[in-house]
Coordinates of C-alpha atoms and ligand atoms in Angstrom, one line a residue:
Chain A
M212 CA 13.9 2.5 16.8
S213 CA 13.1 1.5 13.2
K214 CA 15.6 0.2 10.7
V215 CA 14.3 0.2 7.2
L216 CA 15.5 -1.9 4.2
V217 CA 14.5 -0.4 0.9
I218 CA 14.5 -2.6 -2.2
A219 CA 15.9 -0.7 -5.1
E220 CA 14.1 -0.9 -8.5
H221 CA 16.3 -0.6 -11.6
L222 CA 16.4 -1.6 -15.2
N223 CA 19.4 -1.6 -17.6
G224 CA 21.8 -0.3 -15.0
K225 CA 19.6 2.7 -14.2
L226 CA 18.0 3.3 -10.8
N227 CA 14.2 3.9 -11.0
A228 CA 12.9 7.1 -9.5
A229 CA 10.4 5.0 -7.5
T230 CA 13.3 4.1 -5.2
A231 CA 13.8 7.7 -4.0
K232 CA 10.1 8.0 -3.4
T233 CA 10.2 4.8 -1.3
V234 CA 13.1 6.3 0.7
S235 CA 10.8 9.3 1.4
A236 CA 8.2 7.0 2.9
A237 CA 11.0 5.3 5.0
L238 CA 12.1 8.7 6.2
A239 CA 8.6 9.3 7.6
L240 CA 9.2 6.6 10.1
K241 CA 12.0 8.7 11.6
P242 CA 14.2 5.6 11.5
E243 CA 17.6 5.0 13.0
A244 CA 18.8 3.8 9.5
I245 CA 17.7 3.3 6.0
D246 CA 19.6 0.9 3.9
V247 CA 19.0 0.3 0.2
L248 CA 19.5 -3.2 -1.2
V249 CA 20.5 -3.5 -4.9
L250 CA 20.0 -7.0 -6.3
S251 CA 21.6 -7.3 -9.8
D252 CA 24.1 -9.1 -11.9
A253 CA 26.1 -5.9 -12.0
P254 CA 25.0 -3.6 -9.2
D255 CA 27.7 -1.0 -9.2
A256 CA 26.1 1.8 -11.3
V257 CA 22.8 1.4 -9.6
A258 CA 24.4 1.3 -6.1
T259 CA 26.3 4.5 -6.9
A260 CA 23.1 6.3 -7.8
A261 CA 21.3 4.9 -4.7
A262 CA 24.1 6.1 -2.5
Q263 CA 23.3 9.7 -3.5
I264 CA 19.8 9.6 -2.2
A265 CA 19.7 11.9 0.9
G266 CA 18.8 9.9 4.0
V267 CA 20.2 6.6 2.9
T268 CA 22.6 5.2 5.5
K269 CA 24.2 2.3 3.5
V270 CA 23.7 0.7 0.1
L271 CA 24.0 -3.1 0.1
T272 CA 24.6 -5.0 -3.1
S273 CA 24.0 -8.6 -3.8
A274 CA 25.7 -9.4 -7.1
N275 CA 24.5 -12.7 -8.8
A276 CA 24.1 -13.7 -12.4
A277 CA 20.6 -15.0 -11.3
N278 CA 19.7 -11.4 -10.6
A279 CA 20.1 -10.2 -14.2
H280 CA 16.3 -10.0 -14.5
A281 CA 13.9 -9.2 -11.6
I282 CA 12.4 -12.6 -11.0
A283 CA 10.4 -12.4 -7.8
Q284 CA 10.9 -15.9 -6.6
V285 CA 14.7 -15.5 -7.2
L286 CA 15.0 -12.2 -5.4
A287 CA 12.7 -12.8 -2.4
P288 CA 14.9 -15.5 -0.6
Q289 CA 17.9 -13.2 -0.8
I290 CA 15.9 -10.2 0.6
V291 CA 14.6 -12.3 3.4
E292 CA 18.0 -13.4 4.5
I293 CA 19.1 -9.7 4.8
A294 CA 15.7 -8.5 6.1
K295 CA 16.0 -10.3 9.4
N296 CA 18.1 -7.4 10.7
Y297 CA 15.4 -4.8 10.0
S298 CA 12.1 -3.7 11.4
H299 CA 10.7 -2.6 8.0
V300 CA 11.1 -3.8 4.4
F301 CA 9.8 -1.3 1.8
G302 CA 9.5 -1.6 -2.0
P303 CA 7.8 0.6 -4.5
S304 CA 4.2 -0.1 -5.5
T305 CA 5.2 -0.5 -9.1
T306 CA 4.8 -3.7 -11.0
F307 CA 8.3 -4.6 -9.8
G308 CA 7.4 -4.1 -6.2
K309 CA 3.9 -5.6 -6.4
D310 CA 5.3 -8.8 -7.9
L311 CA 8.1 -9.1 -5.4
M312 CA 7.1 -7.8 -2.0
P313 CA 4.3 -10.3 -1.2
C314 CA 6.8 -13.1 -1.7
V315 CA 9.1 -11.4 0.9
A316 CA 6.1 -11.1 3.2
A317 CA 5.1 -14.7 2.7
L318 CA 8.6 -16.0 3.5
L319 CA 8.7 -13.8 6.6
G320 CA 5.2 -15.1 7.5
V321 CA 3.6 -11.7 7.7
G322 CA 0.9 -9.8 5.9
Q323 CA 1.8 -6.9 3.7
V324 CA 0.7 -3.3 3.7
S325 CA 0.0 -2.5 0.0
D326 CA 0.2 1.0 -1.4
L327 CA 1.3 2.8 1.8
M328 CA 0.3 6.4 1.4
A329 CA 0.9 7.9 4.9
V330 CA 2.8 6.9 8.0
E331 CA 1.0 7.5 11.4
S332 CA 3.5 5.5 13.5
P333 CA 6.0 2.8 12.9
T334 CA 3.2 0.3 12.7
T335 CA 0.2 2.4 11.7
F336 CA -0.3 3.4 8.0
K337 CA -2.9 4.7 5.6
R338 CA -3.6 3.0 2.3
P339 CA -6.4 3.2 -0.3
M340 CA -8.9 0.5 -1.0
Y341 CA -12.0 0.1 -3.3
A342 CA -10.3 2.0 -6.1
G343 CA -9.4 4.8 -3.7
N344 CA -13.0 5.2 -2.5
A345 CA -11.9 4.5 1.1
I346 CA -8.7 5.5 2.8
V347 CA -8.0 2.9 5.4
T348 CA -5.9 3.1 8.6
V349 CA -4.1 -0.3 9.0
E350 CA -2.2 -1.5 12.0
A351 CA 0.6 -4.0 11.4
P352 CA 1.3 -6.4 14.3
A353 CA 4.0 -4.8 16.4
D354 CA 6.1 -8.0 17.0
H355 CA 6.7 -8.7 13.3
I356 CA 8.8 -7.1 10.5
V357 CA 6.6 -4.7 8.5
V358 CA 6.6 -5.4 4.8
A359 CA 5.0 -2.7 2.6
T360 CA 4.8 -1.4 -0.9
V361 CA 4.9 2.3 -1.1
R362 CA 2.3 4.2 -3.3
T363 CA 4.8 6.3 -5.2
A364 CA 2.2 9.0 -6.2
S365 CA 1.9 9.8 -2.5
W366 CA 5.6 10.6 -1.9
P367 CA 8.1 13.0 -3.4
E368 CA 11.5 11.8 -4.6
A369 CA 13.9 12.1 -1.7
A370 CA 16.6 14.7 -2.5
T371 CA 20.0 13.8 -3.8
G372 CA 23.3 14.8 -2.2
G373 CA 23.7 11.9 0.2
G374 CA 27.0 10.0 0.3
A375 CA 26.2 6.6 1.7
A376 CA 28.7 3.8 1.8
V377 CA 28.3 0.9 -0.6
E378 CA 28.8 -2.6 0.9
A379 CA 28.7 -5.9 -0.9
V380 CA 26.8 -8.7 0.9
S381 CA 26.8 -12.4 0.1
V382 CA 23.7 -14.5 0.6
S383 CA 23.6 -18.2 0.9
A384 CA 19.9 -18.8 0.1
A385 CA 19.3 -21.5 -2.6
L386 CA 17.7 -19.9 -5.6
P387 CA 15.1 -21.6 -7.8
T388 CA 15.6 -22.2 -11.5
H389 CA 11.9 -22.8 -12.3
T390 CA 11.4 -19.3 -13.9
R391 CA 13.3 -18.0 -16.9
F392 CA 13.3 -14.6 -18.4
V393 CA 12.6 -14.6 -22.2
E394 CA 12.3 -11.0 -23.3
L395 CA 11.1 -7.5 -22.5
A396 CA 9.3 -5.6 -25.3
A397 CA 9.7 -2.1 -24.1
G398 CA 8.2 0.9 -25.9
K399 CA 11.2 2.9 -26.9
S400 CA 10.5 6.5 -26.3
D401 CA 12.5 9.7 -25.9
R402 CA 9.5 11.2 -24.2
P403 CA 9.4 11.9 -20.4
D404 CA 8.6 8.9 -18.3
L405 CA 4.9 8.6 -17.4
Q406 CA 5.5 7.8 -13.8
S407 CA 7.8 10.6 -12.9
A408 CA 6.8 13.3 -15.4
K409 CA 5.7 16.7 -14.1
R410 CA 3.2 17.0 -16.9
V411 CA 1.1 14.3 -18.5
V412 CA -1.3 14.5 -21.5
S413 CA -3.7 11.5 -21.7
G414 CA -6.0 10.5 -24.4
G415 CA -9.1 8.3 -24.2
R416 CA -11.6 6.5 -26.4
G417 CA -12.7 9.9 -27.7
V418 CA -9.4 10.2 -29.6
G419 CA -10.8 7.5 -31.9
S420 CA -7.7 5.7 -33.4
A421 CA -4.0 5.1 -33.1
E422 CA -3.4 7.6 -36.0
N423 CA -5.5 10.3 -34.2
F424 CA -3.3 9.8 -31.2
K425 CA -0.7 11.9 -33.0
I426 CA -2.5 15.0 -31.9
I427 CA -2.1 13.9 -28.3
Y428 CA 1.7 13.3 -28.8
D429 CA 2.0 16.7 -30.5
L430 CA 0.4 18.5 -27.6
A431 CA 2.5 16.5 -25.2
D432 CA 5.6 17.6 -27.1
K433 CA 4.6 21.2 -26.9
L434 CA 4.2 20.9 -23.2
G435 CA 7.2 18.7 -22.6
A436 CA 4.8 16.2 -21.2
A437 CA 4.6 12.4 -21.0
V438 CA 1.7 10.7 -22.7
G439 CA -0.9 8.5 -20.9
A440 CA -4.2 6.9 -21.8
S441 CA -7.4 5.4 -20.5
R442 CA -7.9 1.7 -20.4
A443 CA -10.4 2.1 -23.3
A444 CA -7.8 3.7 -25.4
V445 CA -5.3 0.9 -24.6
D446 CA -7.9 -1.9 -25.1
A447 CA -8.8 -0.4 -28.5
G448 CA -5.1 -0.6 -29.5
Y449 CA -4.5 3.1 -29.9
V450 CA -1.4 3.0 -27.6
P451 CA 0.6 0.3 -25.8
N452 CA -0.4 -1.0 -22.3
E453 CA 2.4 0.8 -20.4
L454 CA 0.6 4.1 -21.0
Q455 CA -2.5 3.1 -19.0
V456 CA -3.4 5.4 -16.1
G457 CA -5.7 4.2 -13.4
Q458 CA -6.6 1.6 -10.8
T459 CA -5.0 -1.1 -12.8
G460 CA -2.5 1.0 -14.7
K461 CA -0.2 3.6 -13.4
I462 CA -1.0 5.8 -10.4
I463 CA 0.6 9.2 -11.1
A464 CA 0.9 12.6 -9.5
P465 CA 2.1 15.1 -12.1
D466 CA 1.8 18.9 -11.5
L467 CA -0.4 19.1 -14.6
Y468 CA -2.7 16.4 -16.0
V469 CA -4.6 17.0 -19.2
A470 CA -7.4 14.4 -19.9
I471 CA -8.6 14.5 -23.5
G472 CA -11.6 12.5 -24.7
I473 CA -11.7 10.6 -21.3
S474 CA -15.1 10.3 -19.6
G475 CA -13.7 10.0 -16.0
A476 CA -14.6 6.6 -14.8
I477 CA -13.8 6.0 -11.2
Q478 CA -11.0 3.5 -12.1
H479 CA -9.3 6.2 -14.2
L480 CA -9.7 8.9 -11.6
T481 CA -8.0 6.7 -9.0
G482 CA -4.9 7.1 -11.0
I483 CA -4.8 10.9 -11.0
K484 CA -6.2 12.0 -7.7
D485 CA -2.9 13.4 -6.5
A486 CA -2.2 15.5 -9.6
G487 CA -1.6 19.2 -9.0
T488 CA -3.9 20.7 -11.7
I489 CA -6.3 18.6 -13.7
V490 CA -7.5 19.9 -17.1
A491 CA -10.2 18.1 -19.2
I492 CA -11.3 18.5 -22.7
N493 CA -14.5 16.6 -23.6
K494 CA -17.4 17.2 -25.9
D495 CA -19.8 16.0 -23.3
G496 CA -20.4 18.7 -20.6
D497 CA -21.9 16.1 -18.3
A498 CA -18.9 13.8 -18.4
P499 CA -17.9 12.9 -14.8
I500 CA -14.3 14.0 -15.4
F501 CA -15.5 17.6 -15.0
E502 CA -16.5 16.9 -11.4
I503 CA -12.8 16.9 -10.5
T504 CA -11.2 19.1 -13.0
D505 CA -9.6 22.4 -12.1
V506 CA -10.0 23.7 -15.6
G507 CA -12.6 22.2 -17.9
L508 CA -13.3 22.9 -21.6
V509 CA -16.4 21.4 -23.4
G510 CA -15.8 20.9 -27.0
D511 CA -14.5 18.8 -29.9
L512 CA -11.0 17.7 -29.2
F513 CA -10.2 17.6 -33.0
Q514 CA -11.0 21.3 -33.2
I515 CA -9.5 22.4 -29.8
L516 CA -6.2 20.6 -29.9
P517 CA -4.8 22.1 -33.1
E518 CA -5.9 25.6 -31.8
L519 CA -4.2 24.9 -28.5
A520 CA -1.0 23.6 -30.2
G521 CA -0.9 26.8 -32.3
M522 CA -1.2 29.0 -29.2
L523 CA 1.4 27.1 -27.3
A524 CA 3.8 27.3 -30.2
S525 CA 3.5 31.1 -30.3
S526 CA 3.5 31.6 -26.6
T527 CA 6.7 29.5 -26.1
N528 CA 8.6 31.2 -28.9
Chain B
M201 CA -4.3 -31.0 -16.5
K202 CA -6.3 -29.7 -13.6
I203 CA -6.7 -25.9 -13.1
L204 CA -7.7 -24.3 -9.8
V205 CA -9.2 -20.8 -10.1
G206 CA -9.4 -18.2 -7.3
Y207 CA -12.9 -16.8 -7.6
K208 CA -13.5 -14.0 -5.1
R209 CA -16.8 -12.2 -4.6
V210 CA -16.4 -8.5 -4.3
V211 CA -18.5 -5.3 -4.4
D212 CA -19.4 -4.8 -8.1
A213 CA -17.0 -2.6 -10.1
N214 CA -19.8 -0.2 -11.0
V215 CA -20.8 0.5 -7.4
R216 CA -19.6 3.8 -6.0
V217 CA -18.4 2.6 -2.7
Q218 CA -19.4 4.6 0.4
V219 CA -17.6 4.7 3.7
K220 CA -19.9 4.2 6.8
P221 CA -20.2 7.4 8.8
D222 CA -18.7 5.7 11.9
G223 CA -15.6 4.7 10.0
S224 CA -16.0 1.0 10.7
G225 CA -16.0 -0.1 7.1
V226 CA -17.8 0.5 3.8
V227 CA -21.5 0.2 3.1
T228 CA -22.2 -3.3 1.8
D229 CA -25.9 -3.7 2.7
G230 CA -28.0 -3.9 -0.4
V231 CA -24.9 -3.3 -2.6
K232 CA -24.5 -5.5 -5.7
L233 CA -21.8 -8.1 -5.3
S234 CA -20.1 -9.8 -8.3
A235 CA -17.2 -11.9 -9.1
N236 CA -13.9 -10.0 -9.0
P237 CA -13.4 -8.9 -12.7
F238 CA -9.9 -10.3 -12.8
D239 CA -11.2 -13.7 -11.5
D240 CA -13.8 -13.8 -14.3
I241 CA -10.8 -13.4 -16.6
A242 CA -9.0 -16.2 -14.7
L243 CA -11.9 -18.5 -15.0
E244 CA -12.4 -17.6 -18.7
E245 CA -8.7 -18.5 -19.4
A246 CA -9.1 -21.8 -17.6
L247 CA -12.1 -22.6 -19.7
R248 CA -10.3 -21.7 -22.9
L249 CA -7.5 -24.1 -21.9
R250 CA -10.0 -26.8 -21.3
D251 CA -11.8 -26.0 -24.6
A252 CA -8.4 -26.3 -26.4
G253 CA -7.9 -29.7 -24.9
K254 CA -5.0 -28.6 -22.7
A255 CA -6.9 -29.0 -19.4
S256 CA -9.4 -31.6 -18.3
E257 CA -10.9 -30.1 -15.2
V258 CA -11.5 -26.5 -13.9
V259 CA -12.2 -26.0 -10.2
V260 CA -13.3 -22.6 -8.9
A261 CA -12.7 -21.9 -5.2
T262 CA -13.8 -19.1 -3.0
I263 CA -13.3 -18.2 0.7
A264 CA -16.4 -16.3 1.7
P265 CA -19.4 -16.3 4.0
A266 CA -22.2 -19.0 3.6
D267 CA -24.3 -16.7 1.4
A268 CA -21.7 -16.9 -1.4
Q269 CA -23.2 -20.1 -2.9
P270 CA -25.0 -18.3 -5.8
H271 CA -21.6 -16.7 -6.6
L272 CA -20.0 -20.1 -7.0
R273 CA -23.0 -21.3 -9.0
N274 CA -22.3 -18.5 -11.4
G275 CA -18.7 -19.8 -11.8
L276 CA -20.2 -23.3 -12.5
A277 CA -22.7 -21.8 -15.0
M278 CA -19.8 -20.1 -16.8
G279 CA -18.4 -23.5 -17.2
A280 CA -16.3 -24.7 -14.2
N281 CA -16.6 -28.4 -13.5
R282 CA -16.6 -28.2 -9.7
A283 CA -16.6 -25.6 -7.0
I284 CA -15.1 -25.4 -3.5
H285 CA -16.6 -23.1 -0.9
V286 CA -14.3 -22.4 2.0
V287 CA -16.8 -20.9 4.4
A288 CA -15.5 -18.0 6.5
D289 CA -17.7 -15.6 8.4
D290 CA -15.4 -12.6 8.1
A291 CA -13.0 -11.3 5.4
V292 CA -9.7 -13.1 5.2
S293 CA -6.4 -11.3 4.6
P294 CA -4.4 -12.2 1.5
L295 CA -1.9 -14.1 3.6
A296 CA -4.7 -16.2 5.2
A297 CA -6.3 -16.7 1.7
A298 CA -2.9 -17.9 0.4
R299 CA -2.5 -20.3 3.3
A300 CA -6.1 -21.6 2.7
F301 CA -5.4 -22.1 -1.0
L302 CA -2.2 -24.0 -0.2
K303 CA -4.4 -26.5 1.7
L304 CA -6.7 -26.8 -1.3
I305 CA -3.7 -27.4 -3.5
E306 CA -2.4 -30.1 -1.2
K307 CA -5.8 -31.8 -1.6
E308 CA -6.4 -31.1 -5.3
Q309 CA -2.9 -31.2 -6.8
P310 CA -3.6 -28.8 -9.6
D311 CA -1.1 -28.2 -12.4
L312 CA -2.0 -24.5 -12.7
V313 CA -3.5 -22.0 -10.4
L314 CA -5.1 -19.0 -11.9
M315 CA -6.0 -15.9 -9.8
G316 CA -6.7 -12.3 -10.4
K317 CA -3.9 -9.8 -10.2
Q318 CA -5.8 -8.0 -7.6
A319 CA -9.2 -8.1 -5.8
I320 CA -10.9 -4.8 -6.4
D321 CA -12.2 -4.5 -2.8
D322 CA -8.9 -4.7 -0.9
D323 CA -6.8 -3.8 -4.0
A324 CA -4.0 -5.8 -2.3
S325 CA -2.4 -7.6 -5.2
Q326 CA -0.8 -10.2 -2.9
T327 CA -2.6 -13.5 -2.7
G328 CA -1.2 -15.1 -5.9
Q329 CA 2.4 -14.1 -5.1
M330 CA 2.1 -15.3 -1.5
L331 CA 0.6 -18.6 -2.6
A332 CA 3.4 -19.3 -5.1
T333 CA 5.9 -18.5 -2.4
L334 CA 4.4 -20.8 0.2
W335 CA 3.9 -23.5 -2.4
G336 CA 7.6 -23.1 -3.6
R337 CA 6.4 -22.8 -7.2
P338 CA 6.9 -20.2 -9.9
Q339 CA 4.6 -17.2 -10.3
A340 CA 3.7 -15.1 -13.4
T341 CA 1.8 -12.0 -12.4
F342 CA -0.2 -9.5 -14.5
A343 CA -0.5 -12.0 -17.4
S344 CA -1.9 -10.6 -20.7
K345 CA -1.0 -13.8 -22.6
L346 CA -0.7 -17.4 -21.5
V347 CA 0.6 -20.3 -23.6
V348 CA 0.6 -23.7 -21.9
D349 CA 2.7 -26.4 -23.6
G350 CA 3.9 -29.6 -22.0
G351 CA 5.2 -29.0 -18.5
K352 CA 5.7 -25.3 -19.1
A353 CA 3.9 -22.1 -19.5
T354 CA 5.0 -19.0 -21.4
V355 CA 3.5 -15.9 -20.0
T356 CA 3.5 -12.3 -21.3
R357 CA 3.3 -9.9 -18.3
E358 CA 2.1 -6.3 -18.3
V359 CA 4.9 -4.5 -16.5
D360 CA 5.6 -0.8 -16.1
A361 CA 8.3 -0.9 -18.8
G362 CA 6.1 -2.7 -21.4
L363 CA 5.5 -6.4 -22.0
E364 CA 7.8 -9.0 -20.4
T365 CA 7.7 -12.6 -21.4
I366 CA 8.8 -15.4 -19.0
E367 CA 8.8 -19.1 -19.1
V368 CA 7.8 -21.1 -15.9
D369 CA 7.8 -24.7 -15.1
L370 CA 4.4 -26.2 -14.0
P371 CA 2.8 -26.3 -11.6
A372 CA 2.7 -22.5 -11.2
V373 CA 0.5 -19.6 -10.2
V374 CA -0.5 -17.2 -12.9
T375 CA -2.4 -13.9 -12.1
T376 CA -4.5 -12.3 -14.7
D377 CA -4.5 -8.7 -16.1
L378 CA -7.5 -7.2 -17.9
R379 CA -6.3 -7.8 -21.4
L380 CA -5.8 -11.6 -21.1
N381 CA -9.3 -12.2 -22.5
E382 CA -12.9 -11.1 -22.6
P383 CA -15.0 -13.3 -20.3
R384 CA -18.0 -15.0 -21.8
F385 CA -21.5 -14.3 -20.7
I386 CA -23.5 -16.8 -18.7
K387 CA -26.3 -18.4 -20.7
L388 CA -29.7 -19.2 -19.1
P389 CA -29.6 -22.9 -19.7
D390 CA -26.2 -23.1 -18.1
I391 CA -27.6 -21.6 -14.9
M392 CA -29.9 -24.6 -14.7
K393 CA -27.1 -27.1 -15.5
A394 CA -24.9 -25.5 -12.9
K395 CA -27.4 -26.5 -10.1
S396 CA -26.4 -30.1 -10.4
K397 CA -22.6 -29.6 -10.6
P398 CA -20.6 -30.6 -7.5
L399 CA -20.1 -27.8 -4.9
E400 CA -18.1 -28.8 -1.8
T401 CA -18.1 -26.7 1.4
I402 CA -15.3 -26.7 3.9
P403 CA -15.4 -24.6 7.1
L404 CA -12.3 -22.4 7.2
A405 CA -11.6 -23.7 10.7
D406 CA -11.1 -27.2 9.2
L407 CA -8.1 -25.9 7.2
A408 CA -6.4 -25.0 10.5
I409 CA -4.5 -22.0 9.2
E410 CA -2.7 -19.3 11.1
R411 CA -4.5 -15.9 10.8
G412 CA -3.2 -13.5 13.4
D413 CA -0.2 -12.0 11.6
A414 CA -1.8 -9.7 9.0
P415 CA -2.3 -5.9 9.2
K416 CA -5.7 -4.9 10.6
A417 CA -7.9 -2.2 9.3
T418 CA -8.8 0.0 12.2
H419 CA -10.6 3.0 10.5
Y420 CA -12.1 3.8 7.1
A421 CA -12.4 7.4 5.8
P422 CA -13.6 8.8 2.5
P423 CA -10.9 10.2 0.3
A424 CA -10.2 13.9 0.2
Q425 CA -12.5 15.4 -2.5
R426 CA -11.2 17.4 -5.3
Q427 CA -13.1 20.6 -5.9
R428 CA -14.8 21.2 -9.2
G429 CA -12.9 24.1 -10.7
V430 CA -13.7 26.6 -13.5
M431 CA -15.0 26.0 -17.0
V432 CA -13.5 27.9 -19.8
K433 CA -15.0 28.7 -23.2
D434 CA -12.2 28.0 -25.7
A435 CA -8.5 27.2 -26.2
A436 CA -7.5 30.8 -25.6
E437 CA -9.2 30.9 -22.2
L438 CA -7.6 27.6 -21.3
V439 CA -4.1 28.9 -22.1
A440 CA -4.9 32.0 -20.0
A441 CA -6.1 29.9 -17.1
L442 CA -2.9 27.8 -17.1
K443 CA -0.7 30.8 -17.3
Q444 CA -2.5 32.3 -14.3
K445 CA -1.8 29.1 -12.4
G446 CA 1.9 29.4 -13.3
L447 CA 1.8 26.2 -15.4
L448 CA 2.7 27.8 -18.7
Ligands
LIG704 C1 -11.6 -3.7 -12.7 C2 -11.5 -2.5 -13.6 C3 -10.4 -1.8 -13.7 C4 -10.2 -0.7 -14.6 N1 -9.0 -0.1 -14.6 C5 -8.9 1.0 -15.4 C6 -7.7 1.8 -15.4 O1 -6.7 1.5 -14.7 N2 -7.7 2.9 -16.2 C7 -8.8 3.3 -16.9 O2 -8.7 4.4 -17.6 N3 -9.9 2.6 -16.9 C8 -10.0 1.5 -16.2 N4 -11.2 0.7 -16.2 C9 -12.2 1.1 -17.3 C10 -13.1 2.2 -16.9 O3 -14.2 1.7 -16.1 C11 -13.6 2.9 -18.1 O4 -14.2 2.0 -19.0 C12 -12.5 3.6 -19.0 O5 -11.7 4.4 -18.2 C13 -13.2 4.5 -20.1 O6 -12.2 5.1 -20.9 P1 -12.5 6.4 -21.7 O7 -12.9 7.5 -20.7 O8 -11.4 6.6 -22.6 O9 -13.8 6.0 -22.6 P2 -15.3 6.4 -22.5 O10 -15.9 6.2 -21.2 O11 -15.9 5.8 -23.7 O12 -15.2 8.0 -22.8 C14 -14.8 8.6 -23.9 C15 -15.1 10.1 -23.8 O13 -14.6 10.8 -24.9 C16 -15.5 11.9 -25.2 N5 -15.4 12.2 -26.6 C17 -15.7 11.4 -27.7 N6 -15.4 12.1 -28.8 C18 -14.9 13.3 -28.5 C19 -14.4 14.4 -29.2 N7 -14.4 14.4 -30.5 N8 -13.9 15.5 -28.5 C20 -14.0 15.5 -27.2 N9 -14.4 14.5 -26.4 C21 -14.8 13.4 -27.1 C22 -16.9 11.3 -24.8 O14 -17.7 12.4 -24.5 C23 -16.5 10.5 -23.6 O15 -16.7 11.2 -22.4 C24 -11.3 -0.4 -15.4 C25 -12.5 -1.1 -15.3 C26 -12.6 -2.1 -14.4 C27 -13.9 -2.9 -14.4
LIG705 N1 -11.3 -14.9 -0.4 C1 -10.9 -15.2 -1.6 N2 -11.6 -16.2 -2.3 C2 -11.2 -16.5 -3.5 N3 -10.1 -16.0 -4.2 C3 -9.4 -15.1 -3.5 C4 -9.7 -14.7 -2.2 N4 -8.9 -13.7 -1.8 C5 -8.0 -13.6 -2.9 N5 -8.3 -14.4 -3.9 C6 -7.6 -14.5 -5.2 O1 -6.4 -13.7 -5.1 C7 -6.5 -12.6 -6.1 C8 -5.8 -11.4 -5.6 O2 -6.4 -10.9 -4.4 P1 -5.8 -9.8 -3.5 O3 -4.4 -10.3 -3.1 O4 -6.7 -9.7 -2.3 O5 -5.7 -8.5 -4.3 C9 -8.0 -12.5 -6.4 O6 -8.2 -11.9 -7.6 C10 -8.5 -13.9 -6.3 O7 -8.2 -14.6 -7.5

């Protein structure tokens, strides 16, 4: 029987929704137990939140001042000490998990399954390669611990309502001091979080400037949506990097995705394949985005968006 | 300071990759191969550090079949001083690549290793992190800014929450994100010059690394295709279509 250790992702005392998605992937193994590990300087609030995820057996906390910021080379030795009692170690395929989990795998001397999207058996999984152009079945060696990052867009958040026990663990691993956190410049925003939002409105190069992006934000506000962007829009400086959607940005699965002035390069489409409904507005009727849109509208975004905003305002009143 | 650059050859980013009908892999015959875009950025960053007088030597290394020599010559034409070709007949896993690079590090003693944040064929995003771990040195992944000063590097990282800055002691492994720099183009005369630059070949077997403990790909399938939906005429029709789908 499988025993899964899930590494919790958190920031500023808040559990990231990616953790509950990772628990969903763990549940697909039909395991005997799923324990969540919280590494932090002050783990209590995060542990309490993690204990509420349905399906979680136990929450383990490793409190250490060195865990104040997620430094992969500091966290990995602690995880490995605890991981020895498990058959699987899962983390989310976010920048946190991508940075950290290969270190865990390397210390355990095993390869890693990246971006796990389906579970076929406790050692057989599906994952995307080539920007999602191939879905590959991979088999992990049966006699090793399986280390994986979980493609969060493929899994729903596990329900809440659990009541797992929280248990402090102490680890003896020596932790390196060669890496120091300096600062995090986070875009402060009251808008919905791009990675967990049910609706996302994205703008591309066609939006033309940072100032013009206001109409994207306006539409997003009308829809209660998060804002995303293509790489071209980020590179041009219209919006900050954390809004990038795609192969090298965020992979998302909202119920509704609205792509505005985005051509639909394969690297962008990789990021939205699992969206419920895709809407595109583009002045070029031959733009590749229309090949995968559920509802397409050919036209000038600067004309259409104000009209749309007006209609949405009157229809929601 | 010496910089070692991971320089992988992959299916070109503009190729629409096709899965073979029998599910044994993807079609690579006659398909354009190029340097991994992130590795071009890694090499560019190394060259800029050398141009700025911070580094004295830039070495590109690849683990690839024998026919990858022209790929390494491209790296030399872009400006690397030397190239190392670890010759492997089949694809190596990120863990095996990290173990092989560790052997190169033992030999070369670089102060900085630059790699891509991910190879766009396996999309693994593992090798740099694994290498740093096996080496017992710091890592700074997804770098969009790198400042090397004395025995330290200050790195700005593109993370989900925004931009994180960390400071690492050297030697260290840094993996590159797209916005670190814009790689230079290779100039014709440099292609000629590159022909006489040193290129060392090492059979992978000579590095005597363990390879059996990585997940194996057993079947390839094309992704589920999304259907092309309806086209609407104007904003009013769009709103109506979304209402019909229960989205408004
Ligand atoms: C290794 C690699 C990784 C990458 N990763 C990503 C990634 O993660 N995410 C990503 O997005 N890209 C990524 N890219 C880049 C990708 O290939 C494209 O270059 C990018 O997605 C293009 O962005 P865009 O659609 O906004 O711009 P463009 O391709 O320039 O398209 C702009 C569109 O706007 C339309 N338009 C212009 N004006 C108007 C108007 N007034 N009204 C309506 N429509 C208008 C045009 O018709 C056009 O279709 C990556 C590339 C590489 C090589
Ligand atoms: N076979 C290889 N040859 C050279 N560099 C490699 C190889 N495999 C991985 N790398 C380096 O590791 C990075 C990340 O690769 P991956 O972990 O496969 O996504 C690449 O961008 C390269 O810099």
